[in-house]
Tab-separated table of C-alpha atoms in Angstrom:
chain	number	residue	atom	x	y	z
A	1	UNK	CA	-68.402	-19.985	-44.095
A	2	UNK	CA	-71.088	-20.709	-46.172
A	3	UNK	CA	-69.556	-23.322	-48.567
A	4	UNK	CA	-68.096	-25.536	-45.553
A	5	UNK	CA	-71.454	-25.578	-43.797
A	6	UNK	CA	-72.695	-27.041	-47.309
A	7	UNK	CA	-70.416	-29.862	-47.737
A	8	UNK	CA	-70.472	-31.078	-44.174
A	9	UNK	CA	-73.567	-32.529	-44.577
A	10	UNK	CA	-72.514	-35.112	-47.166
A	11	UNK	CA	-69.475	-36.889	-47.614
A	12	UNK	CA	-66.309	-34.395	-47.680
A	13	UNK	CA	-63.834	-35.624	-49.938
A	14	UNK	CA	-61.565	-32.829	-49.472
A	15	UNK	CA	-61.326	-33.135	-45.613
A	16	UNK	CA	-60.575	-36.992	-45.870
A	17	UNK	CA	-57.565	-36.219	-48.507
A	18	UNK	CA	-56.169	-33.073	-46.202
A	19	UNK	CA	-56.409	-35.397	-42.817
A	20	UNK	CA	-54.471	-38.249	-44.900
A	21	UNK	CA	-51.871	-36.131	-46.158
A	22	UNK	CA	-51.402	-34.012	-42.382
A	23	UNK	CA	-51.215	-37.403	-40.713
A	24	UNK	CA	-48.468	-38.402	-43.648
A	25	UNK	CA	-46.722	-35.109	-43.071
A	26	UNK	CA	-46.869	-34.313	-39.555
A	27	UNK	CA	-45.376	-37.990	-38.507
A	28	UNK	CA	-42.666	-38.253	-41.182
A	29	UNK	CA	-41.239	-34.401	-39.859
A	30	UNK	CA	-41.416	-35.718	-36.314
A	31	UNK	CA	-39.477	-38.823	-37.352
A	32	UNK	CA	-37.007	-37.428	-38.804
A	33	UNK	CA	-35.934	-34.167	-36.908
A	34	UNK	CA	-35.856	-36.823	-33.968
A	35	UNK	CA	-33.341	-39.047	-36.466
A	36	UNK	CA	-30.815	-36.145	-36.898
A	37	UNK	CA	-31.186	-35.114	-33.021
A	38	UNK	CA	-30.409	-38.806	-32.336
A	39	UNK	CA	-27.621	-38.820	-34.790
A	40	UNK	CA	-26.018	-35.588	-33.701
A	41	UNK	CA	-26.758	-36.651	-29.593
A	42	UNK	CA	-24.625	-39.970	-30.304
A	43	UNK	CA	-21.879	-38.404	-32.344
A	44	UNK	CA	-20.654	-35.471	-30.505
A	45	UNK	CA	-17.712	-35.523	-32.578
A	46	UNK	CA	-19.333	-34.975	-35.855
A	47	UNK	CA	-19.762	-31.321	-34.678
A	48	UNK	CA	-15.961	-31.243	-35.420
A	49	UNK	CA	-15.242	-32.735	-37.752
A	50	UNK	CA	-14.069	-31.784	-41.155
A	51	UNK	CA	-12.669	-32.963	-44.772
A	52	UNK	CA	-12.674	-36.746	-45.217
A	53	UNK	CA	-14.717	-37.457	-42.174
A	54	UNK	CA	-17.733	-35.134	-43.668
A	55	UNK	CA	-17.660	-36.053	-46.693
A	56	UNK	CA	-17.729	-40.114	-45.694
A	57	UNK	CA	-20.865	-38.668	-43.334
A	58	UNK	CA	-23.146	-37.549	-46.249
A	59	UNK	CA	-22.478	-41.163	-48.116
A	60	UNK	CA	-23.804	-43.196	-44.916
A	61	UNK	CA	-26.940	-44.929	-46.980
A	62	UNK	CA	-30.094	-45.996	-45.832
A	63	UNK	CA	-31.118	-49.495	-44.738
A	64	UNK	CA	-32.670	-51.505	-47.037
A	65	UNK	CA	-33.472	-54.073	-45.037
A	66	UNK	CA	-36.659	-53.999	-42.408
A	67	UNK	CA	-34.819	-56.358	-39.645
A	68	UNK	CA	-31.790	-54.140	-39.469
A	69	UNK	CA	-34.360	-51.269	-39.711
A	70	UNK	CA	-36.079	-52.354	-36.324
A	71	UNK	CA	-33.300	-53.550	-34.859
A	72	UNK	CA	-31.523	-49.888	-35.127
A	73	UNK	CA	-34.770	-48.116	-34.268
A	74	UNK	CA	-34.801	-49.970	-31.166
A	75	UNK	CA	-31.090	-49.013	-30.681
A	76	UNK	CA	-32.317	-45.434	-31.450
A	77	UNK	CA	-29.781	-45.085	-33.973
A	78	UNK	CA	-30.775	-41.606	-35.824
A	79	UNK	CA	-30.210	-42.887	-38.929
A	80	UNK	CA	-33.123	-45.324	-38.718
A	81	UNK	CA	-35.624	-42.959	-37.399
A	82	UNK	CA	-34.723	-40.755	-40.284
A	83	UNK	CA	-35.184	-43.521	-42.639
A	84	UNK	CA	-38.467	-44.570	-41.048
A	85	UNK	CA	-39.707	-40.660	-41.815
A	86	UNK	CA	-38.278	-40.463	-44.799
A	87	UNK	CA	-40.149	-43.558	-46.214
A	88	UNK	CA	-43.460	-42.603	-44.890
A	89	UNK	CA	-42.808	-39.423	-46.222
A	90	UNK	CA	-42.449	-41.289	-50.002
A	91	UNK	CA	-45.533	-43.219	-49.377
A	92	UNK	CA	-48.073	-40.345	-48.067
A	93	UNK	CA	-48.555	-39.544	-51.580
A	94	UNK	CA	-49.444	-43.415	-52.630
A	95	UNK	CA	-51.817	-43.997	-50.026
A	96	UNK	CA	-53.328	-40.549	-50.552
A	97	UNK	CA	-54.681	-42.005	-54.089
A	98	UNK	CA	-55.570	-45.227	-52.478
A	99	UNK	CA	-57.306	-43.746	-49.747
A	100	UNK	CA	-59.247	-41.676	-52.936
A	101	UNK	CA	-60.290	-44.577	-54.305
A	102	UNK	CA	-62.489	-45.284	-50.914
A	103	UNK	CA	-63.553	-41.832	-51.099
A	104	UNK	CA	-65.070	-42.140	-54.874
A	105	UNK	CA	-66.948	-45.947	-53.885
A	106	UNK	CA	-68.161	-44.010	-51.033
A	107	UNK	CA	-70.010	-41.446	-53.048
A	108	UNK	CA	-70.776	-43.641	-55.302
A	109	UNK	CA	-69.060	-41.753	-58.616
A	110	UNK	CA	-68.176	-45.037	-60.475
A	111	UNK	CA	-66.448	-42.721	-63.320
A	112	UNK	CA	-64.062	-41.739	-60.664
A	113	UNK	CA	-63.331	-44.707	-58.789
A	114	UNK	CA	-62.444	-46.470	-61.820
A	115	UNK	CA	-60.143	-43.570	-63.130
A	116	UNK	CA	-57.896	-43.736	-59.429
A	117	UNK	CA	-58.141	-47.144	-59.615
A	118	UNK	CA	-56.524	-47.100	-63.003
A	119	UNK	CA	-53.876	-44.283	-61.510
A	120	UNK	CA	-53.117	-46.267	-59.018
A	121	UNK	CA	-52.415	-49.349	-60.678
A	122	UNK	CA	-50.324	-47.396	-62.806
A	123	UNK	CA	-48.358	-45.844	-59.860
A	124	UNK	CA	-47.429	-49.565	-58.727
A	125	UNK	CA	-46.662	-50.628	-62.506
A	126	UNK	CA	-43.977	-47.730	-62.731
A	127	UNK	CA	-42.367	-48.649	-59.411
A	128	UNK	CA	-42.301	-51.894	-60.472
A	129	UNK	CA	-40.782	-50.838	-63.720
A	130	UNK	CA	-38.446	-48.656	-62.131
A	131	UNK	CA	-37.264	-51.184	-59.604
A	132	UNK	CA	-36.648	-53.464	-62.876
A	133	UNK	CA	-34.906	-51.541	-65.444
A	134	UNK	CA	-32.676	-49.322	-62.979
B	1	UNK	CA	-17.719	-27.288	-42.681
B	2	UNK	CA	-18.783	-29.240	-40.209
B	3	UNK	CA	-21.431	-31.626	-40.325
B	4	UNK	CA	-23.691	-29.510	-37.942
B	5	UNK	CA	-23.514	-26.516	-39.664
B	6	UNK	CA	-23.948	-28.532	-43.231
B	7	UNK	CA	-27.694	-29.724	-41.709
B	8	UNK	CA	-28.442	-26.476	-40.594
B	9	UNK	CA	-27.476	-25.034	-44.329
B	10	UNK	CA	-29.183	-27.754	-46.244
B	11	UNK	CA	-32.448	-27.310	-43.337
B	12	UNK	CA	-32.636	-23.109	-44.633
B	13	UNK	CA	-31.394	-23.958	-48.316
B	14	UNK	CA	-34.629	-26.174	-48.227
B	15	UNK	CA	-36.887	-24.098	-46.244
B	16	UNK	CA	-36.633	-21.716	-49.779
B	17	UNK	CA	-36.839	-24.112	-51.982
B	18	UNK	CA	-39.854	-25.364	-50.214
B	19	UNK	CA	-41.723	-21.737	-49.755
B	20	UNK	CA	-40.399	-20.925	-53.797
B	21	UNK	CA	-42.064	-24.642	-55.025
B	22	UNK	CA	-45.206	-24.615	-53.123
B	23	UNK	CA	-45.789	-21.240	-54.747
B	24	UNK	CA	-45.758	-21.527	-57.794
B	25	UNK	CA	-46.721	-25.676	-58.057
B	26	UNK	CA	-43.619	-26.408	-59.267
B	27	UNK	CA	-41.687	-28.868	-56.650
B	28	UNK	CA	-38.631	-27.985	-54.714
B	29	UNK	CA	-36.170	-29.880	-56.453
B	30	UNK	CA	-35.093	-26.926	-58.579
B	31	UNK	CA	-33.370	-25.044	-55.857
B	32	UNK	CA	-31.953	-28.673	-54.322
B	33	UNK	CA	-29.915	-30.342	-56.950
B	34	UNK	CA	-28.150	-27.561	-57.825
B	35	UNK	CA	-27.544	-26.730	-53.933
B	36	UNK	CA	-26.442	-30.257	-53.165
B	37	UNK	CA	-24.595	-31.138	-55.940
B	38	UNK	CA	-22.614	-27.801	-56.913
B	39	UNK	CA	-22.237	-26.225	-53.523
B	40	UNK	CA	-21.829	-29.322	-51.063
B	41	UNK	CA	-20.400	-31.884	-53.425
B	42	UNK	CA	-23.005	-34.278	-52.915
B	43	UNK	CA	-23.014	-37.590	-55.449
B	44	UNK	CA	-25.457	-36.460	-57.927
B	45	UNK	CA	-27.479	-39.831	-57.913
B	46	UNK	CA	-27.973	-39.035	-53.848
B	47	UNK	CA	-28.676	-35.455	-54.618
B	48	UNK	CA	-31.410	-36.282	-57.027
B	49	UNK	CA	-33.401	-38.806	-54.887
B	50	UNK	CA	-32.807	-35.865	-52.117
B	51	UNK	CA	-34.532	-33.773	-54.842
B	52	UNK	CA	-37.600	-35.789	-55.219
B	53	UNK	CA	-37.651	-36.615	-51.700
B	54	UNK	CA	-37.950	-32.873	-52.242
B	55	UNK	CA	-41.149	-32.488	-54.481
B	56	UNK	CA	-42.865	-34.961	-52.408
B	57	UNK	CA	-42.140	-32.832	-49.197
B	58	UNK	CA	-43.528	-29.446	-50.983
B	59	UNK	CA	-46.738	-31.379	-52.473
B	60	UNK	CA	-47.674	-33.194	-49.276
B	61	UNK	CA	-47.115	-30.091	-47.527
B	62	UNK	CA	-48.446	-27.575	-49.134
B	63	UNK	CA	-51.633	-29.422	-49.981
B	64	UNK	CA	-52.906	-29.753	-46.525
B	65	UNK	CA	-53.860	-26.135	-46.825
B	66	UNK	CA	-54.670	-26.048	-50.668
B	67	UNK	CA	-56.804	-28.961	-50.306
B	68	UNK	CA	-58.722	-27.509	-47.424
B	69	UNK	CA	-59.241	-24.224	-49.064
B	70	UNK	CA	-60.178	-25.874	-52.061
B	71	UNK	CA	-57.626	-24.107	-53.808
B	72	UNK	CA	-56.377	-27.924	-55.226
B	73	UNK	CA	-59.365	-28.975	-57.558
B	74	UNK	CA	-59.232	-32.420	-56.744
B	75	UNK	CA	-61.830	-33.848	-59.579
B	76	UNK	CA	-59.175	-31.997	-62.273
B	77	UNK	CA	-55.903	-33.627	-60.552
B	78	UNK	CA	-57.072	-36.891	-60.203
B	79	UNK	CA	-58.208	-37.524	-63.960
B	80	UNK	CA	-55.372	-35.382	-65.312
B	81	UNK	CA	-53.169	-38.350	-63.243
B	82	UNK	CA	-54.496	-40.650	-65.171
B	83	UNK	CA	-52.078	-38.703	-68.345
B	84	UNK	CA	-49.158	-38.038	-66.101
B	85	UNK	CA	-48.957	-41.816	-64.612
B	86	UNK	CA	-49.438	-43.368	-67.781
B	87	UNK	CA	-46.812	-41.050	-69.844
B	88	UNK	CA	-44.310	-41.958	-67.480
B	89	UNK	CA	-44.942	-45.236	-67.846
B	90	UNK	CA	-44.514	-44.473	-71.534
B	91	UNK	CA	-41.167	-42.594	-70.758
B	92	UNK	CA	-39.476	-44.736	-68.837
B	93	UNK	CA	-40.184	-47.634	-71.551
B	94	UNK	CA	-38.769	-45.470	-74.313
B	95	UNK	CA	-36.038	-43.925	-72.387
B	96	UNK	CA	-33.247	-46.870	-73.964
B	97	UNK	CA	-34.730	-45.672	-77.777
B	98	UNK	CA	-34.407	-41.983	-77.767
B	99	UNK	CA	-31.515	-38.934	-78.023
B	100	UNK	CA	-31.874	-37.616	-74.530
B	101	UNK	CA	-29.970	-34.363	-75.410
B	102	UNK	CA	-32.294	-33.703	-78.647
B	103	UNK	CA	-35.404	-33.986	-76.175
B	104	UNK	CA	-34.159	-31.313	-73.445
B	105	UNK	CA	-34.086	-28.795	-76.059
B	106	UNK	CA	-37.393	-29.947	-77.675
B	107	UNK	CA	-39.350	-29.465	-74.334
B	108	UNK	CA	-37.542	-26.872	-73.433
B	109	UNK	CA	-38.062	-24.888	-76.567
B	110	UNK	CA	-41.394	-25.980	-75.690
B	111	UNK	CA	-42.041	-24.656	-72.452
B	112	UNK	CA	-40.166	-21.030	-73.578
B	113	UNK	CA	-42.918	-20.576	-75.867
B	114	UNK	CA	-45.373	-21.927	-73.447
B	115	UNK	CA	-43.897	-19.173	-70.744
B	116	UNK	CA	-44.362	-16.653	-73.445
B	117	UNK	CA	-47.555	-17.272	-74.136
B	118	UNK	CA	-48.450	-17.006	-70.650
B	119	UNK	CA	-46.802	-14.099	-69.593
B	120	UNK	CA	-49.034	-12.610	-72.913
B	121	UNK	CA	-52.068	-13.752	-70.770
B	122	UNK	CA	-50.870	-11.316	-67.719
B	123	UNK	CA	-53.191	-8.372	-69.184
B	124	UNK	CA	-56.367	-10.436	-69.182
B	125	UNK	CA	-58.556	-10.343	-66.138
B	126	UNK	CA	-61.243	-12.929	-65.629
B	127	UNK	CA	-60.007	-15.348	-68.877
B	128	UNK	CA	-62.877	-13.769	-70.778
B	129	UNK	CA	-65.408	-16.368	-72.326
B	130	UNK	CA	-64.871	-19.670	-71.584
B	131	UNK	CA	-65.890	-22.316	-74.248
B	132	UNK	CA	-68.031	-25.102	-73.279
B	133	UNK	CA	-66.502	-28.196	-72.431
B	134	UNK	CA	-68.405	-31.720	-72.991
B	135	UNK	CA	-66.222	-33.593	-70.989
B	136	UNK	CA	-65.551	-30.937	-68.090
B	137	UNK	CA	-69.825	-31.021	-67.818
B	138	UNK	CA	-69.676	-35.326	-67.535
B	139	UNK	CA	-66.503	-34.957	-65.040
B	140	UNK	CA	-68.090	-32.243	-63.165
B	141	UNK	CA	-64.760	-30.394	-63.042
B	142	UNK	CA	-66.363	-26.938	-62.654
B	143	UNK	CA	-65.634	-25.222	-59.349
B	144	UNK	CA	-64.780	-22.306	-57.310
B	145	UNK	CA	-62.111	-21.259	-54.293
B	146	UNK	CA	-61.767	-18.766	-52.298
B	147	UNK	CA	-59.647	-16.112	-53.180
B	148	UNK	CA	-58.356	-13.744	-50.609
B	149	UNK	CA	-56.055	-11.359	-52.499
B	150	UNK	CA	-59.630	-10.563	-54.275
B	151	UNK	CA	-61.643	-11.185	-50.852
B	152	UNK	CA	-64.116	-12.978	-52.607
B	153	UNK	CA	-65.088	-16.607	-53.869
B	154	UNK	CA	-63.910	-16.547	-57.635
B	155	UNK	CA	-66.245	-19.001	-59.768
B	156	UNK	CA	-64.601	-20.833	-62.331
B	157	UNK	CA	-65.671	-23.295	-65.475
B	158	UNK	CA	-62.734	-25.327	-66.802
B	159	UNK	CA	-62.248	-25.920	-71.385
B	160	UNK	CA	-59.805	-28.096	-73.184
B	161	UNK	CA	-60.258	-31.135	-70.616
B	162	UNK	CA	-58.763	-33.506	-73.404
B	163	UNK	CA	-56.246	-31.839	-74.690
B	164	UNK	CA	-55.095	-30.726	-71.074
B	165	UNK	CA	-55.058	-34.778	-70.640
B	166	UNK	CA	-52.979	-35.053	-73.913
B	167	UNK	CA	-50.297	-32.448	-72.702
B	168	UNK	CA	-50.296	-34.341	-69.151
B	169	UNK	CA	-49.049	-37.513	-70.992
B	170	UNK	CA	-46.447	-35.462	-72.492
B	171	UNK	CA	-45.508	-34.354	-69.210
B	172	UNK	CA	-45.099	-37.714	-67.831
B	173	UNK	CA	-42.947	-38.561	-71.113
B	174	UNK	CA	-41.001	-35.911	-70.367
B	175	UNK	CA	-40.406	-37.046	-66.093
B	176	UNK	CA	-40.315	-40.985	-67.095
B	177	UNK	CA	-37.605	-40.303	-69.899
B	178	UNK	CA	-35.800	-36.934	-68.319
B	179	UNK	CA	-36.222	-37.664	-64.556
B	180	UNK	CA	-37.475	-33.969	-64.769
B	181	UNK	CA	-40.019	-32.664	-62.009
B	182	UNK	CA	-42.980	-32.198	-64.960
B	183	UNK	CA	-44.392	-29.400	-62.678
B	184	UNK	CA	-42.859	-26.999	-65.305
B	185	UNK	CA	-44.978	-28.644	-68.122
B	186	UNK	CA	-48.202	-29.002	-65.492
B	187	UNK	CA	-48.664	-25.214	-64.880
B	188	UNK	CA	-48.572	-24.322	-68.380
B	189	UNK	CA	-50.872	-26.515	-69.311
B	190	UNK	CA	-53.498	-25.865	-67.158
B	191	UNK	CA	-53.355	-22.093	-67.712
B	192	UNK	CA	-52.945	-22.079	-71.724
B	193	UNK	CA	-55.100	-25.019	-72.469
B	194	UNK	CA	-57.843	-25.220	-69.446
B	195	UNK	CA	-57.845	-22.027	-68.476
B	196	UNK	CA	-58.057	-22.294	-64.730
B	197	UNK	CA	-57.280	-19.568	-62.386
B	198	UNK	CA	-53.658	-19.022	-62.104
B	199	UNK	CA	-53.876	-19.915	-58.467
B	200	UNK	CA	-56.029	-23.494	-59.236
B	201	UNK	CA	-53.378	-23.626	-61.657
B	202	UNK	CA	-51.057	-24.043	-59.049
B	203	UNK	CA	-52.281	-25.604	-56.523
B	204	UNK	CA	-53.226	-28.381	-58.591
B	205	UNK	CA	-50.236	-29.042	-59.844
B	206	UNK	CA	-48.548	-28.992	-56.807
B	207	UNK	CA	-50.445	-31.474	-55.588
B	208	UNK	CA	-49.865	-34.047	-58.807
B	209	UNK	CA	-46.575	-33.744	-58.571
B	210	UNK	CA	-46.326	-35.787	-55.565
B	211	UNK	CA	-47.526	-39.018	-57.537
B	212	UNK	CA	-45.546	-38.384	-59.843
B	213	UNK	CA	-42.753	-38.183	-57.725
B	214	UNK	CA	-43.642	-41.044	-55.180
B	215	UNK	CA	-42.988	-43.561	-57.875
B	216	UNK	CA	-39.431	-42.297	-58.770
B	217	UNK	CA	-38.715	-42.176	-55.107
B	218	UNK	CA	-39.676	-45.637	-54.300
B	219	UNK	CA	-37.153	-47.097	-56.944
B	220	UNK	CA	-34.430	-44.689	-54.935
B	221	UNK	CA	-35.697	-45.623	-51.653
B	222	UNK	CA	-35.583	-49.712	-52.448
B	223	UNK	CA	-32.091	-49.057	-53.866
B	224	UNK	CA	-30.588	-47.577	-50.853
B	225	UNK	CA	-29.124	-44.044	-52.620
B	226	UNK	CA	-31.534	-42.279	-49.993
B	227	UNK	CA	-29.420	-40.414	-47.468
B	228	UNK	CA	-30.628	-39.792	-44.370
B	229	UNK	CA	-28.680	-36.804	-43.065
B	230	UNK	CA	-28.519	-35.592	-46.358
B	231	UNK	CA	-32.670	-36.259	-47.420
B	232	UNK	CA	-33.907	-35.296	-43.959
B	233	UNK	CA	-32.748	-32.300	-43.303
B	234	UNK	CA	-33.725	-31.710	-47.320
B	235	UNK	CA	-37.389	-32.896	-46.261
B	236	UNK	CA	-37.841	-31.313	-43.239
B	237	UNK	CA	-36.979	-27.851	-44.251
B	238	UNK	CA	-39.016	-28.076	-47.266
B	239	UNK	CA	-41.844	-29.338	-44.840
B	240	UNK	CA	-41.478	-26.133	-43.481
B	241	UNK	CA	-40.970	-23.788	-46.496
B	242	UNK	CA	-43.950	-25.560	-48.147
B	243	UNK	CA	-46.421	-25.137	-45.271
B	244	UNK	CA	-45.568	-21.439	-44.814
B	245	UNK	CA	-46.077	-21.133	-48.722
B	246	UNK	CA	-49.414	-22.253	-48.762
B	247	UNK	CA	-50.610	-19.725	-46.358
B	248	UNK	CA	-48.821	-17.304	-48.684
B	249	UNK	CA	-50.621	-18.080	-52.004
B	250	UNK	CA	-53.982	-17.286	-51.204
B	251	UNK	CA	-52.982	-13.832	-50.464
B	252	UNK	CA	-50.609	-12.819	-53.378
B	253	UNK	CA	-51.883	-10.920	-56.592
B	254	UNK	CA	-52.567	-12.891	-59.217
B	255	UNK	CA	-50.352	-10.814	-61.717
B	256	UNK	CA	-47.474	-10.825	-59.768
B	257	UNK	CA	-48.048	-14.742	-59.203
B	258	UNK	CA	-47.784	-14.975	-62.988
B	259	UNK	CA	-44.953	-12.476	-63.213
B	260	UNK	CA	-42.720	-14.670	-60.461
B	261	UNK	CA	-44.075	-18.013	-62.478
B	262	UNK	CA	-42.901	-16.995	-66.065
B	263	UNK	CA	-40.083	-15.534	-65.000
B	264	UNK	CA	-39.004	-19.285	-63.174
B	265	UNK	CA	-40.961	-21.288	-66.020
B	266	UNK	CA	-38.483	-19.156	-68.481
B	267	UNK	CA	-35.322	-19.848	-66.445
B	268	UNK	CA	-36.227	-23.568	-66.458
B	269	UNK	CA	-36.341	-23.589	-70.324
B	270	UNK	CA	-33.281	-22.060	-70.761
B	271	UNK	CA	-31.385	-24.566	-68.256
B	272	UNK	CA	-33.185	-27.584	-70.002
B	273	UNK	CA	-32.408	-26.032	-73.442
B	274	UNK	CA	-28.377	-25.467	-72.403
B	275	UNK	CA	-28.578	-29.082	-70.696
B	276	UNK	CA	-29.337	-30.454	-73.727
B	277	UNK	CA	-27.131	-28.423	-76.020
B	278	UNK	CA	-23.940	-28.935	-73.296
B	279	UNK	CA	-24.667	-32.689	-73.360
């Protein structure tokens, strides 16, 4: 098409953003389909089970902490591959705007670097807010 | 119910809710709360970070294609982020200060009218004259996609750049304060006040309402209420929905896009409206 052949020349913006986000996306499914496999492979019994014992299953919480994290992916425990996914999931969209701001410097639009720097900033302020308040 | 047969359920639940939100740019969570809370009997603080884990899913998803096709007009998304971020910012500040019951039924009287007024739009082909836009010129927010329902590239200049960026802060407001995907106040806003193409309209606000999102989701996720085998069957299904969905938009009518979106946005405004009203 005529309009690809056009922007291949200089710097595509839009390709860098798609390739970040299908990198994001693609891993994070992988991850965690292979968590629930793992999860349902180790626990034949859950397939079974019923009333208390399902209802204790959808309460099982993520780990918050990155040693037991790596020590249970290592264990392949489907809960932490999940996790794993499910957190690069939540950051694809963060690094998408950092990865933005490179794009901007790169061709050299100074109006928009500074606004995703500013978006950015405020993405960590709220988390940080967030983190506080809650 | 067994615990196999709840992924699978919560998997197809999501592959809808994924297809329905990458439609019409307005996040999957709509479909999920309800699912996991009312018909599963999920903990409504798990369902919710399920349900942004949700609108992440659909906006990562679905803008691999949109972005590629140009359908997602980047220069608009990332300034009008500059409104969203900061108005949740706001929201979140203000959230200890304010009647939250009194503000569901302001915004969603807010976005009824706002549905009306687009569904009024239906008749008009093209958006008529556009008027010129200082700041859209200096941003360079002008553009054009692809269209294949009309099987031809569909120029279009973009109006009301700042007070599109005023309604965006009101939108974050509304998410920081109400914990509300804003993508309901985000569609609106870009077809009343900016008049972009239904389909930008969209696309574009699908793909903000990941940011959005991401920050809500990383308070969740450092707080441990994210389930796994409750969240990753929700994101993986979506995952799915959404990526199917964006091979769908290009190809659907633009009228009956904006007949299936009012019909939604209108649906949305009387659930916020009774929210608020219920208490």
């Amino acid at each position: 098409m005529n309009t690809t052949t056009k922007t291949r020349r200089r710097f595509d913006m839009e390709s860098l953003i798609a390739l970040v986000l299908r990198t994001g996306v693609t891993s994070s499914f992988v991850l965690i389909l292979v968590g629930i496999v793992l999860t349902f492979l180790r626990h034949p019994e859950l397939e079974e089970a019923s009333g208390s014992a399902v209802s204790s299953w959808l309460t099982v919480g993520h780990l918050t902490s990155f040693p037991d994290l790596l020590k249970e992916l290592a264990g392949l425990r489907g809960r932490a591959w999940t996790t794993l996914g499910l957190g690069l999931l939540i950051l694809t969209p963060t690094v998408r705007v950092g990865v933005s701001i490179l794009g901007f410097l790169r061709q050299s639009d100074r109006r928009f670097v500074a606004i995703t720097l500013v978006v950015f900033t405020a993405l960590l302020v709220s988390l940080f807010l967030g983190n506080a308040t809650s | 119910m067994t615990p196999l047969y709840l992924t699978l359920l919560t998997f197809a639940v999501s592959i809808f809710a994924g297809f329905l939100g990458s439609l019409l740019g307005l996040g999957g969570g709509l479909i999920v709360t309800p699912f996991l809370t009312l018909a599963l009997g999920v903990d409504i603080r798990h369902a919710i970070a399920a349900s942004i884990v949700a609108v992440i899913a659909t906006s990562s998803g679905a803008a691999v294609a949109y972005v590629r096709d140009r359908m997602t007009n980047l220069r608009i998304a990332m300034f009008l982020e500059l409104g969203t971020t900061s108005g949740a910012i706001a929201g979140a500040l203000l959230a200890t200060f304010v009647n939250e019951r009194f503000l569901f039924v302001l915004f969603g009287l807010f976005l009824g009218i706002s549905s009306i007024a687009m569904f009024r739009k239906r008749a008009q082909v093209g958006g008529g004259v556009i008027p010129p836009d200082s700041w859209a010129d200096r941003l360079r927010l002008h553009s054009s996609y692809f269209d294949e329902s009309l099987g031809r590239e569909v120029r279009y200049r973009v109006t009301g750049t700042r007070l599109g960026l005023g309604l965006m802060v009101i939108a974050g407001i509304a998410s920081g304060l109400l914990g509300i995907g804003s993508g309901a106040l985000k569609v609106p806003a870009m077809d009343l006040a900016m008049r972009l193409p239904i389909k930008v309209s969209s696309a574009t606000s699908n793909f903000m309402i990941g940011v959005t999102a991401a920050a809500g989701a990383g308070v969740y996720f450092l707080h441990g209420d994210i389930v796994p085998l409750v969240a990753g069957p929700v994101a993986a299904g979506v995952l799915v929905g959404a990526t199917v969905g964006s091979k769908v938009l290009g190809k659907i009518q633009n009228q009956r896009l904006r007949s299936v979106l009012v019909a939604v946005l209108m649906l949305v405004a009387i659930q916020m409206c009774w929210k608020g009203l219920q208490g």
